[in-house]
Short mmCIF file of C-alpha atoms and ligand atoms in Angstrom, two decimals:
data_model
loop_
_atom_site.label_atom_id
_atom_site.label_comp_id
_atom_site.label_asym_id
_atom_site.label_seq_id
_atom_site.Cartn_x
_atom_site.Cartn_y
_atom_site.Cartn_z
CA MET A 28 -0.87 17.72 21.96
CA ASP A 29 2.60 16.19 21.82
CA ASN A 30 4.35 14.71 18.82
CA CYS A 31 2.07 11.68 18.67
CA ILE A 32 0.47 10.28 15.51
CA VAL A 33 -2.10 7.54 14.90
CA VAL A 34 -1.41 5.16 12.02
CA THR A 35 -4.11 2.72 10.88
CA GLY A 36 -3.09 -0.46 9.07
CA GLY A 37 0.42 -0.20 10.49
CA ALA A 38 0.94 -3.98 10.61
CA GLY A 39 0.53 -4.35 6.83
CA PHE A 40 3.11 -3.97 4.10
CA ILE A 41 3.39 -0.20 3.63
CA GLY A 42 2.07 0.71 7.09
CA SER A 43 4.71 -1.38 8.87
CA ASN A 44 7.48 0.10 6.75
CA PHE A 45 6.13 3.55 7.62
CA VAL A 46 5.83 2.86 11.36
CA ASN A 47 9.25 1.20 11.59
CA ALA A 48 10.88 4.17 9.86
CA TRP A 49 8.97 6.74 11.94
CA VAL A 50 10.06 5.15 15.22
CA MET A 51 13.64 4.43 14.11
CA LEU A 52 14.06 8.00 12.85
CA GLY A 53 12.96 9.19 16.31
CA LEU A 54 10.05 11.23 14.95
CA GLY A 55 7.81 10.64 17.96
CA LYS A 56 5.19 8.28 19.28
CA VAL A 57 3.01 6.12 17.01
CA ILE A 58 -0.29 4.60 18.02
CA ASN A 59 -0.68 1.73 15.55
CA LEU A 60 -4.29 0.64 15.09
CA ASP A 61 -4.67 -2.53 13.02
CA LYS A 62 -7.28 -5.26 12.85
CA LEU A 63 -4.66 -7.89 11.97
CA THR A 64 -6.41 -9.40 8.98
CA TYR A 65 -4.50 -12.02 6.98
CA ALA A 66 -2.40 -9.10 5.64
CA GLY A 67 -1.41 -7.70 9.03
CA ASN A 68 1.46 -9.30 10.86
CA LEU A 69 3.08 -8.25 14.15
CA GLU A 70 6.29 -9.86 12.98
CA ASN A 71 6.63 -6.88 10.60
CA LEU A 72 7.06 -4.72 13.70
CA ALA A 73 9.47 -6.98 15.61
CA GLU A 74 12.31 -4.45 15.46
CA ILE A 75 10.29 -1.88 17.43
CA SER A 76 8.27 -4.23 19.64
CA ASP A 77 10.01 -3.00 22.80
CA ASP A 78 10.16 0.65 21.84
CA GLU A 79 8.12 2.92 24.11
CA ASN A 80 7.32 5.09 21.08
CA HIS A 81 5.29 2.29 19.51
CA VAL A 82 1.88 1.40 20.94
CA PHE A 83 -0.04 -1.35 19.13
CA VAL A 84 -3.84 -1.58 19.39
CA GLN A 85 -5.70 -4.42 17.68
CA ALA A 86 -8.98 -2.96 16.41
CA ASP A 87 -11.06 -2.23 13.34
CA ILE A 88 -11.01 1.33 11.94
CA GLY A 89 -14.81 1.08 12.06
CA ASP A 90 -14.80 0.40 15.83
CA LYS A 91 -16.04 3.81 16.92
CA GLU A 92 -15.65 3.34 20.67
CA THR A 93 -12.04 2.18 20.44
CA VAL A 94 -11.07 4.91 17.98
CA ALA A 95 -12.76 7.61 20.08
CA ALA A 96 -11.06 6.39 23.28
CA LEU A 97 -7.68 6.20 21.60
CA LEU A 98 -7.92 9.74 20.19
CA LYS A 99 -9.03 11.08 23.58
CA GLN A 100 -6.22 9.34 25.43
CA HIS A 101 -3.33 10.09 23.08
CA GLN A 102 -4.32 13.48 21.59
CA PRO A 103 -2.53 12.87 18.26
CA LYS A 104 -1.45 15.69 16.00
CA ALA A 105 -2.25 13.57 12.93
CA VAL A 106 -4.10 10.44 11.82
CA LEU A 107 -2.72 8.55 8.82
CA ASN A 108 -5.08 6.04 7.23
CA PHE A 109 -3.27 3.10 5.62
CA ALA A 110 -5.82 0.45 6.66
CA ALA A 111 -7.55 -1.18 3.71
CA GLU A 112 -8.28 -4.37 1.91
CA SER A 113 -5.66 -3.97 -0.80
CA HIS A 114 -5.56 -6.90 -3.22
CA VAL A 115 -7.40 -6.55 -6.56
CA ASP A 116 -7.79 -10.33 -7.06
CA ARG A 117 -9.37 -10.71 -3.62
CA SER A 118 -11.73 -7.83 -4.43
CA ILE A 119 -12.90 -9.79 -7.49
CA HIS A 120 -13.58 -12.91 -5.38
CA SER A 121 -15.15 -11.14 -2.37
CA PRO A 122 -15.89 -7.44 -2.85
CA GLY A 123 -17.95 -7.17 0.36
CA GLU A 124 -14.93 -6.88 2.64
CA PHE A 125 -13.59 -4.05 0.46
CA ILE A 126 -16.83 -2.10 0.77
CA GLN A 127 -16.87 -2.73 4.52
CA THR A 128 -13.33 -1.65 5.37
CA ASN A 129 -12.40 0.77 2.61
CA ILE A 130 -15.70 2.67 2.48
CA VAL A 131 -17.73 2.02 5.64
CA GLY A 132 -14.66 1.70 7.87
CA THR A 133 -13.15 4.91 6.52
CA PHE A 134 -16.47 6.66 7.07
CA TYR A 135 -16.62 5.64 10.75
CA LEU A 136 -12.99 6.60 11.21
CA LEU A 137 -13.66 10.01 9.66
CA GLU A 138 -16.64 10.52 11.95
CA GLU A 139 -14.56 9.86 15.07
CA VAL A 140 -11.71 12.04 13.84
CA ARG A 141 -14.21 14.80 13.07
CA ALA A 142 -15.59 14.65 16.62
CA TYR A 143 -12.04 14.76 18.05
CA TRP A 144 -10.85 17.56 15.74
CA SER A 145 -13.97 19.70 16.33
CA ALA A 146 -13.32 19.72 20.07
CA LEU A 147 -9.66 20.81 19.79
CA ASN A 148 -8.61 24.38 20.61
CA GLU A 149 -7.96 26.68 17.65
CA ASP A 150 -4.15 26.17 17.58
CA ALA A 151 -4.42 22.39 17.76
CA LYS A 152 -7.18 22.40 15.14
CA ARG A 153 -4.98 24.38 12.77
CA ASP A 154 -1.99 22.07 13.25
CA PHE A 155 -3.89 18.77 12.98
CA ARG A 156 -3.79 16.68 9.78
CA PHE A 157 -5.67 13.64 8.44
CA LEU A 158 -3.64 11.94 5.73
CA HIS A 159 -5.39 9.36 3.57
CA VAL A 160 -3.17 6.86 1.75
CA SER A 161 -4.64 5.95 -1.61
CA THR A 162 -3.72 4.47 -4.95
CA ASP A 163 -3.23 5.42 -8.59
CA GLU A 164 -5.75 2.70 -9.49
CA VAL A 165 -8.61 5.17 -8.82
CA TYR A 166 -7.77 6.85 -12.16
CA GLY A 167 -8.52 3.72 -14.18
CA SER A 168 -6.47 2.36 -17.06
CA LEU A 169 -4.24 4.10 -19.63
CA THR A 170 -3.47 3.14 -23.22
CA ALA A 171 0.17 2.97 -24.30
CA ASP A 172 0.05 6.54 -25.66
CA ASP A 173 -1.89 8.29 -22.87
CA PRO A 174 -0.03 10.76 -20.67
CA ALA A 175 0.61 9.57 -17.10
CA PHE A 176 -2.00 10.21 -14.37
CA LYS A 177 -2.07 13.76 -13.01
CA GLU A 178 -3.94 14.83 -9.88
CA THR A 179 -6.53 16.41 -12.18
CA ASN A 180 -7.37 13.15 -14.01
CA PRO A 181 -10.99 12.05 -13.57
CA TYR A 182 -11.63 9.05 -11.31
CA GLU A 183 -12.47 5.98 -13.42
CA PRO A 184 -11.95 2.96 -11.13
CA ASN A 185 -12.41 -0.45 -12.73
CA SER A 186 -12.12 -3.05 -9.94
CA PRO A 187 -14.06 -3.39 -6.69
CA TYR A 188 -10.75 -2.53 -4.95
CA SER A 189 -10.14 0.69 -6.86
CA ALA A 190 -13.83 1.65 -6.70
CA SER A 191 -13.79 1.27 -2.92
CA LYS A 192 -10.59 3.33 -2.65
CA ALA A 193 -12.11 5.99 -4.92
CA ALA A 194 -15.16 6.16 -2.67
CA SER A 195 -12.96 6.65 0.40
CA ASP A 196 -10.99 9.39 -1.39
CA HIS A 197 -14.28 11.15 -2.14
CA LEU A 198 -15.33 10.94 1.50
CA VAL A 199 -12.03 12.48 2.58
CA ARG A 200 -12.47 15.26 0.04
CA ALA A 201 -16.04 15.88 1.21
CA TYR A 202 -14.97 16.12 4.88
CA HIS A 203 -12.54 18.87 3.90
CA HIS A 204 -15.04 20.82 1.83
CA THR A 205 -18.01 20.33 4.14
CA TYR A 206 -16.47 20.47 7.61
CA GLY A 207 -13.23 22.31 6.87
CA MET A 208 -11.15 19.41 8.17
CA PRO A 209 -7.42 19.52 7.35
CA MET A 210 -7.18 16.64 4.89
CA LEU A 211 -4.36 15.41 2.65
CA THR A 212 -4.61 12.54 0.15
CA THR A 213 -1.80 10.68 -1.58
CA ASN A 214 -2.27 8.47 -4.67
CA CYS A 215 0.69 6.17 -5.15
CA SER A 216 1.72 3.61 -7.74
CA ASN A 217 2.65 -0.05 -7.10
CA ASN A 218 5.02 -0.47 -4.15
CA TYR A 219 7.55 -3.24 -3.62
CA GLY A 220 10.04 -4.00 -0.85
CA PRO A 221 10.34 -5.75 2.54
CA TYR A 222 7.25 -7.20 4.26
CA HIS A 223 5.27 -7.37 1.01
CA PHE A 224 2.71 -10.15 1.37
CA PRO A 225 3.41 -12.94 -1.17
CA GLU A 226 0.02 -12.70 -2.86
CA LYS A 227 1.19 -9.65 -4.89
CA LEU A 228 3.24 -10.06 -8.05
CA ILE A 229 6.83 -9.39 -6.91
CA PRO A 230 6.91 -11.35 -3.62
CA LEU A 231 4.74 -14.11 -5.14
CA VAL A 232 7.22 -14.60 -7.97
CA ILE A 233 10.21 -14.67 -5.62
CA HIS A 234 8.44 -17.14 -3.31
CA ASN A 235 7.23 -19.43 -6.10
CA ALA A 236 10.58 -19.34 -7.91
CA LEU A 237 12.49 -20.44 -4.81
CA ASN A 238 9.94 -23.18 -4.15
CA GLY A 239 10.01 -24.62 -7.68
CA LYS A 240 6.44 -23.53 -8.44
CA ASP A 241 4.87 -21.92 -11.52
CA LEU A 242 5.31 -18.17 -11.97
CA PRO A 243 1.77 -17.24 -13.07
CA ILE A 244 1.53 -14.42 -15.59
CA TYR A 245 -1.96 -13.11 -16.25
CA GLY A 246 -2.80 -12.72 -19.96
CA ASN A 247 0.28 -12.06 -22.08
CA GLY A 248 2.28 -10.13 -19.45
CA SER A 249 2.11 -6.84 -21.36
CA ASN A 250 0.25 -4.93 -18.64
CA VAL A 251 2.29 -2.01 -17.36
CA ARG A 252 2.70 -0.76 -13.79
CA ASP A 253 4.81 2.00 -12.29
CA TRP A 254 6.92 0.58 -9.43
CA LEU A 255 8.13 2.50 -6.36
CA TYR A 256 10.34 1.18 -3.55
CA VAL A 257 8.27 1.21 -0.35
CA GLU A 258 10.73 3.37 1.64
CA ASP A 259 10.35 6.05 -1.02
CA HIS A 260 6.59 5.94 -0.60
CA CYS A 261 7.07 6.37 3.16
CA SER A 262 9.39 9.36 2.71
CA ALA A 263 6.86 10.95 0.35
CA ILE A 264 4.09 10.51 2.92
CA ARG A 265 6.26 12.11 5.61
CA ARG A 266 6.93 15.03 3.27
CA VAL A 267 3.23 15.51 2.43
CA LEU A 268 2.37 15.36 6.13
CA GLU A 269 5.00 17.98 6.88
CA ALA A 270 4.43 20.41 4.03
CA GLY A 271 1.41 19.36 1.94
CA LYS A 272 -1.26 21.97 1.31
CA ILE A 273 -4.49 21.21 3.14
CA GLY A 274 -7.24 19.83 0.89
CA GLU A 275 -4.78 18.83 -1.85
CA THR A 276 -3.99 15.45 -3.37
CA TYR A 277 -0.48 14.35 -4.36
CA ASN A 278 0.44 11.66 -6.87
CA ILE A 279 3.48 9.60 -5.83
CA GLY A 280 5.41 7.43 -8.27
CA GLY A 281 8.78 6.09 -9.26
CA TRP A 282 8.99 7.23 -12.90
CA ASN A 283 9.50 3.58 -13.58
CA GLU A 284 7.04 1.86 -15.88
CA MET A 285 7.57 -1.81 -16.62
CA THR A 286 5.57 -4.64 -18.17
CA ASN A 287 4.76 -7.51 -15.85
CA LEU A 288 6.84 -9.79 -18.04
CA GLY A 289 9.77 -7.36 -17.72
CA VAL A 290 9.46 -7.45 -13.93
CA VAL A 291 9.29 -11.25 -13.81
CA HIS A 292 12.26 -11.64 -16.16
CA THR A 293 14.29 -9.24 -13.99
CA LEU A 294 13.45 -11.26 -10.87
CA CYS A 295 14.31 -14.59 -12.54
CA ASP A 296 17.65 -13.26 -13.77
CA MET A 297 18.55 -11.90 -10.34
CA LEU A 298 17.65 -15.18 -8.65
CA ASP A 299 19.65 -17.08 -11.30
CA GLN A 300 22.66 -15.08 -10.09
CA ALA A 301 21.96 -15.11 -6.35
CA GLN A 302 20.68 -18.66 -5.95
CA PRO A 303 21.24 -20.66 -9.18
CA LYS A 304 19.09 -23.73 -9.83
CA ALA A 305 20.73 -27.13 -10.31
CA SER A 306 19.88 -26.81 -14.00
CA GLY A 307 18.15 -24.22 -16.18
CA SER A 308 16.80 -20.81 -15.31
CA TYR A 309 13.95 -19.63 -13.08
CA ARG A 310 12.48 -18.27 -16.34
CA ASP A 311 11.59 -21.89 -17.16
CA GLN A 312 8.94 -21.72 -14.41
CA ILE A 313 7.00 -18.88 -16.13
CA THR A 314 3.45 -19.98 -16.91
CA TYR A 315 0.85 -17.91 -18.75
CA VAL A 316 -2.57 -18.20 -17.10
CA GLN A 317 -6.04 -16.88 -17.75
CA ASP A 318 -6.21 -13.11 -17.36
CA ARG A 319 -7.65 -11.19 -14.40
CA PRO A 320 -11.21 -10.04 -15.27
CA GLY A 321 -11.23 -6.31 -16.09
CA HIS A 322 -7.42 -6.22 -15.91
CA ASP A 323 -6.23 -2.58 -16.19
CA GLN A 324 -3.71 -2.33 -19.03
CA ARG A 325 -1.44 0.44 -17.82
CA TYR A 326 -0.85 2.68 -14.80
CA ALA A 327 1.63 5.55 -14.90
CA ILE A 328 2.12 8.41 -12.46
CA ASP A 329 3.09 11.96 -13.25
CA ALA A 330 4.80 12.91 -9.97
CA THR A 331 5.69 16.44 -11.06
CA LYS A 332 3.47 18.16 -8.49
CA ILE A 333 5.05 16.60 -5.39
CA GLU A 334 8.52 17.21 -6.82
CA ARG A 335 7.83 20.84 -7.77
CA GLU A 336 5.81 21.87 -4.71
CA LEU A 337 7.35 19.74 -1.96
CA GLY A 338 10.77 18.90 -3.37
CA TRP A 339 10.25 15.11 -3.09
CA LYS A 340 11.88 12.62 -5.43
CA PRO A 341 12.42 8.86 -5.07
CA ALA A 342 15.84 7.89 -3.74
CA GLU A 343 15.86 4.42 -5.34
CA THR A 344 15.82 3.39 -8.98
CA PHE A 345 14.12 0.09 -9.85
CA GLU A 346 17.57 -1.50 -10.17
CA THR A 347 18.68 -0.51 -6.65
CA GLY A 348 15.28 -1.11 -5.03
CA ILE A 349 14.76 -4.55 -6.53
CA GLN A 350 18.27 -5.63 -5.50
CA LYS A 351 17.46 -4.72 -1.89
CA THR A 352 14.10 -6.46 -2.14
CA VAL A 353 15.39 -9.76 -3.53
CA GLN A 354 18.17 -9.77 -0.93
CA TRP A 355 15.63 -9.09 1.84
CA TYR A 356 13.49 -12.06 0.76
CA LEU A 357 16.52 -14.34 0.54
CA ASN A 358 17.50 -13.28 4.07
CA HIS A 359 13.98 -13.51 5.51
CA GLN A 360 12.71 -16.89 4.36
CA SER A 361 11.39 -17.57 7.87
CA TRP A 362 9.15 -14.47 7.65
CA VAL A 363 7.76 -15.79 4.36
CA GLU A 364 7.17 -19.23 5.91
CA HIS A 365 5.28 -17.68 8.84
CA VAL A 366 2.96 -15.53 6.73
CA THR A 367 2.24 -18.25 4.18
CA SER A 368 -0.08 -19.98 6.62
CA GLY A 369 -3.19 -22.10 6.02
CA GLU A 370 -5.18 -18.97 5.11
CA TYR A 371 -2.58 -18.11 2.46
CA LYS A 372 -2.60 -21.59 1.00
CA LYS A 373 -6.39 -21.53 0.74
CA TRP A 374 -6.21 -18.21 -1.16
CA ILE A 375 -3.61 -19.55 -3.60
CA GLY A 376 -5.92 -22.51 -4.28
CA ASP A 377 -9.00 -20.28 -4.77
CA ASN A 378 -7.24 -17.78 -7.03
CA TYR A 379 -5.04 -19.89 -9.25
CA GLN A 380 -6.65 -23.33 -9.51
CA ALA A 381 -9.65 -21.94 -11.42
CA ARG A 382 -7.41 -20.21 -13.98
CA GLU A 383 -6.83 -22.18 -17.13
CA LYS A 384 -3.31 -22.27 -18.45
CA ALA A 385 -3.09 -20.14 -21.57
P1 NAD B 420 -1.83 -4.48 3.17
O1 NAD B 420 -2.98 -5.29 2.69
O2 NAD B 420 -0.46 -5.09 3.17
O3 NAD B 420 -2.09 -4.00 4.67
C1 NAD B 420 -3.34 -3.51 5.09
C2 NAD B 420 -3.33 -3.46 6.61
O4 NAD B 420 -4.59 -2.92 7.04
C3 NAD B 420 -3.18 -4.83 7.28
O5 NAD B 420 -2.26 -4.74 8.34
C4 NAD B 420 -4.58 -5.14 7.79
O6 NAD B 420 -4.57 -5.93 8.97
C5 NAD B 420 -5.11 -3.74 8.08
N1 NAD B 420 -6.58 -3.68 8.01
C6 NAD B 420 -7.38 -4.19 7.05
N2 NAD B 420 -8.67 -3.93 7.36
C7 NAD B 420 -8.66 -3.23 8.52
C8 NAD B 420 -9.68 -2.66 9.33
N3 NAD B 420 -10.98 -2.79 9.00
N4 NAD B 420 -9.34 -2.00 10.45
C9 NAD B 420 -8.02 -1.89 10.80
N5 NAD B 420 -7.02 -2.42 10.08
C10 NAD B 420 -7.34 -3.08 8.95
O7 NAD B 420 -1.87 -3.14 2.32
P2 NAD B 420 -0.67 -2.22 1.82
O8 NAD B 420 -0.18 -2.75 0.53
O9 NAD B 420 0.27 -2.00 2.96
O10 NAD B 420 -1.46 -0.88 1.52
C11 NAD B 420 -1.63 0.11 2.52
C12 NAD B 420 -2.44 1.26 1.95
O11 NAD B 420 -1.75 1.80 0.82
C13 NAD B 420 -3.82 0.83 1.43
O12 NAD B 420 -4.72 1.85 1.76
C14 NAD B 420 -3.63 0.72 -0.07
O13 NAD B 420 -4.84 1.00 -0.75
C15 NAD B 420 -2.60 1.80 -0.32
N6 NAD B 420 -1.71 1.59 -1.49
C16 NAD B 420 -1.06 0.40 -1.66
C17 NAD B 420 -0.19 0.25 -2.74
C18 NAD B 420 0.58 -1.02 -2.95
O14 NAD B 420 1.29 -1.16 -3.97
N7 NAD B 420 0.56 -1.97 -2.03
C19 NAD B 420 -0.02 1.30 -3.64
C20 NAD B 420 -0.71 2.50 -3.43
C21 NAD B 420 -1.55 2.63 -2.34
P1 TYD B 421 -0.58 -6.93 -8.12
O1 TYD B 421 0.74 -7.13 -7.44
O2 TYD B 421 -1.75 -7.74 -7.67
O3 TYD B 421 -0.91 -5.37 -8.03
P2 TYD B 421 -2.07 -4.49 -8.78
O4 TYD B 421 -3.07 -5.41 -9.37
O5 TYD B 421 -2.62 -3.70 -7.65
O6 TYD B 421 -1.35 -3.68 -9.82
O7 TYD B 421 -0.38 -7.18 -9.67
C1 TYD B 421 0.57 -6.46 -10.41
C2 TYD B 421 0.43 -6.87 -11.86
O8 TYD B 421 0.83 -8.25 -11.98
C3 TYD B 421 -1.00 -6.79 -12.36
O9 TYD B 421 -0.99 -6.35 -13.72
C4 TYD B 421 -1.50 -8.22 -12.29
C5 TYD B 421 -0.23 -9.04 -12.51
N1 TYD B 421 -0.17 -10.36 -11.83
C6 TYD B 421 0.15 -11.51 -12.56
O10 TYD B 421 0.40 -11.45 -13.79
N2 TYD B 421 0.20 -12.70 -11.90
C7 TYD B 421 -0.07 -12.81 -10.57
O11 TYD B 421 -0.05 -13.95 -10.03
C8 TYD B 421 -0.39 -11.63 -9.83
C9 TYD B 421 -0.69 -11.70 -8.35
C10 TYD B 421 -0.42 -10.42 -10.51
#
């Protein structure tokens, strides 16, 4: 077993940031297994496309034969599962794909990893890790006065997305307790940064602002999210992989709660500075639209455990991270053009045209 890892979903937003950093930091070989759904894009991996430490395999995590063959061939020391359907609004429109990938796909992946792990020698078995990348949304919604989510909070998912992620977390937990497999789970708050697909709030607002379109705010914009720069999420995952206690879960967050309206105002003000409009402010494009059904009011992460036990803290504040992000989007307009294909335009029509303006 050399220093090889398997990453699933490594052509998506967080996965590609993770794989790029892993290869560029010289941490070893990555086998990147991704189905390339609308959210997966090989352009996210352009910087490492010629690197011998990056091997891309287009496949579904539920494709048992391919996963088994890949594990046998590469003998990884860890499997990190980023692959998922990840967008709440899409899960409201078509939950089936979320059940299929996030639950059934994770189950098949776990079965193949179990077969591989069971056949390893004792040393390799002890050193192996399966790290499951999950979300804070499994804990449900907080009121303004509730304490932030701790690892001990009960699971109370409210959307088909968060319910499917919760189910996969439970499967991972069960494989540790039942089969003794060396599992780690991370539950992270909302990420932002490079390669974020422009269906999610921050890249959507940047994209729409620059293209003179409405900036759609669901409800009254008072919903609160904790925001973490994606590179910080990746460094936390590396730290959990390196030093996390087997069978444990770790909450990851940025200690940075903001209302959606606060985020959108920040973005408009930054764009007003960086790329001023001929007249007026980007804030003029803000439009209140019908709320998301079952919209969780507030997410907040208590990241004390990972800081205390593993010494991890985010390197970026929201101010520094969002500066880098806006600059990245301004410098990578061709990336945005490429990913906003016909499929993207159809989604924008499906999701926003039905919403009445508030
Ligand atoms: P994303 O939608 O940008 O990327 C998902 C990737 O998985 C894509 O490359 C897609 O092609 C791939 N994929 C989807 N179904 C697949 C399948 N059946 N087999 C193989 N590959 C498949 O998602 P993201 O935002 O990068 O999120 C990555 C992980 O992190 C997810 O598990 C998500 O639940 C979790 N997470 C995301 C956030 C966030 O703010 N984005 C926060 C916390 C946790
Ligand atoms: P999103 O980026 O979809 O992440 P999540 O739902 O996983 O938190 O949305 C972040 C917040 O922004 C969420 O409260 C919903 C809101 N939102 C809007 O107000 N307008 C939009 O067009 C989108 C996509 C999201």
